[in-house]
C-alpha atoms as one frame of an Amber mdcrd trajectory, in Angstrom:
protein
   0.969  38.780  -9.532   3.028  39.048  -6.383   0.627  36.766  -4.484   0.867
  34.195  -7.258   4.660  34.149  -7.008   4.457  33.701  -3.206   1.960  30.839
  -3.531   4.015  29.130  -6.232   7.199  29.444  -4.149   5.464  28.002  -1.094
   4.213  25.008  -3.080   7.688  24.460  -4.495   9.285  24.438  -1.039   6.614
  22.029   0.303   7.027  19.621  -2.625  10.814  19.620  -2.299  10.622  18.671
   1.393   8.646  15.511   0.818   9.762  12.502   2.840   8.329  10.168   0.267
  10.885   7.954  -1.531   8.475   5.778  -3.480   4.742   5.783  -4.114   2.906
   3.835  -6.794  -0.410   2.056  -7.253  -1.605  -0.752  -9.492  -5.243  -0.914
 -10.491  -7.306  -4.000  -9.843  -9.294  -4.896 -12.981 -13.016  -4.347 -12.437
 -12.438  -4.032  -8.669 -12.197  -7.848  -8.376  -8.927  -8.990  -6.746  -8.284
 -12.704  -7.292  -6.209 -14.522  -4.695  -4.002 -15.655  -7.627  -3.320 -12.024
  -8.615  -0.152 -11.080  -6.700   0.617  -7.382  -6.986   4.361  -6.776  -7.504
   6.431  -3.640  -7.026  10.123  -3.358  -7.778  11.856  -0.611  -5.784  15.464
   0.334  -6.484  17.338   1.289  -3.334  20.560   3.283  -3.147  20.132   4.607
   0.421  21.537   2.068   2.914  21.575   4.476   5.901  18.149   6.137   6.325
  15.401   4.623   8.430  12.125   4.294   6.507   8.482   3.395   6.946   6.779
   1.158   4.376   3.030   1.369   3.787   0.541  -0.737   1.893  -2.047   1.495
   0.341  -5.508   0.070  -0.399  -8.330   1.830  -2.215 -11.744   0.277  -1.793
 -15.312   1.148  -2.706 -18.652   0.325  -1.152 -18.631  -3.120  -2.815 -16.020
  -4.371  -0.331 -17.959  -6.746   1.907 -15.667  -7.284   4.911 -14.771  -5.155
   7.948 -11.112  -6.171   7.717  -8.630  -7.347   5.108  -6.033 -10.095   5.335
  -2.915  -9.723   3.193   0.309 -11.624   2.618   3.294  -9.317   2.187   6.555
 -10.520   0.802   9.802  -8.640   0.416  12.712 -10.072  -1.599  16.044  -8.413
  -0.962  18.614  -7.893  -3.716  20.670 -10.780  -2.168  17.692 -13.155  -2.478
  16.648 -13.179   1.171  12.831 -13.249   1.529  10.649 -11.974   4.348   6.984
 -13.028   4.412   4.302 -11.549   6.687   0.612 -12.309   7.170  -1.189  -9.075
   7.889  -4.624  -8.023   9.076  -6.005  -4.493   8.844  -9.350  -3.060   9.933
 -11.336  -1.443   7.086 -14.308  -0.227   9.162 -14.890   1.051  12.659 -17.128
  -0.803  15.157 -20.232   0.897  13.705 -19.397  -0.275  10.183 -18.237   3.111
   8.881 -15.358   3.000   6.388 -11.942   3.954   7.672  -9.503   5.772   5.394
  -9.748   9.055   3.563 -11.875  10.225   0.710 -15.144  12.060   0.142 -16.559
   9.771  -2.563 -17.429   6.099  -2.521 -13.715   5.275  -2.820 -11.746   5.246
   0.429  -7.963   5.179   0.623  -6.273   3.369   3.483  -2.571   3.918   4.239
  -1.601   0.834   6.281   1.695   0.457   8.118   3.618  -2.519   6.792   7.165
  -2.010   8.118   8.267   0.676  10.567  11.775   2.139  10.979  13.382  -0.287
   8.556  16.795   0.306   7.012  17.255  -1.281   3.590  20.922  -2.136   4.034
  21.480  -3.520   0.507  21.625  -1.522  -2.687  19.659  -2.800  -5.664  16.132
  -3.931  -6.411  13.765  -4.932  -3.632  10.714  -6.851  -4.815   7.484  -6.316
  -2.845   4.582  -8.703  -3.409   1.112  -8.153  -1.965  -1.588 -10.788  -2.202
  -4.998 -10.967  -0.661  -5.781 -13.703   1.800  -9.305 -12.610   2.737 -11.879
 -15.402   2.413 -15.580 -15.707   2.937 -16.928 -18.565   5.021 -18.006 -20.481
   1.911 -14.724 -19.819   0.016 -11.969 -21.583   1.915  -9.910 -22.203  -1.268
  -9.999 -18.517  -2.269 -11.739 -19.120  -5.595 -14.038 -16.084  -5.318 -12.369
 -12.729  -6.183 -12.355 -10.061  -3.482 -14.923  -7.437  -4.538 -14.477  -3.688
  -4.098 -10.656  -3.317  -4.017  -9.874  -0.850  -6.809  -6.133  -0.206  -6.337
  -3.196  -1.542  -4.341  -0.038   0.441  -3.742   3.224   0.683  -1.861   4.736
   3.856  -0.438   8.076   4.279   1.292   8.853   7.324   3.397  11.954   8.468
   5.222  11.519   8.710   9.000
């Protein structure tokens, strides 16, 4: 019983020291991400002092056919200011092995989006993530991106 109390106490201390401010995912229906399907997250901010890192989290399975992924990230500040970034991330190493974590067919990639940012306005920040990955024969982006199962955003204090 004493060991159980010690283990529980340790887990409680670890969970209370988390640097994570926000972490959520949205599932992609049938693992097919259309270029028209913009994933939106609304994050309420009250901390205008702390420096934070923002990550885009992507879960993919073996049906993902590319070695990298191109994304468009948009942040709308409470005041209406918008910041738009075109992003590229590697999904495999040079030998074609999946990057990310996970022991099953699903791999999770935690990708840096913004580093050491201070959200200096209180209120709701709107994050939009859309895929911009295209095959050679799909310049218009009409073919859904296969193998992306979930897209998420996480924000952590420095």
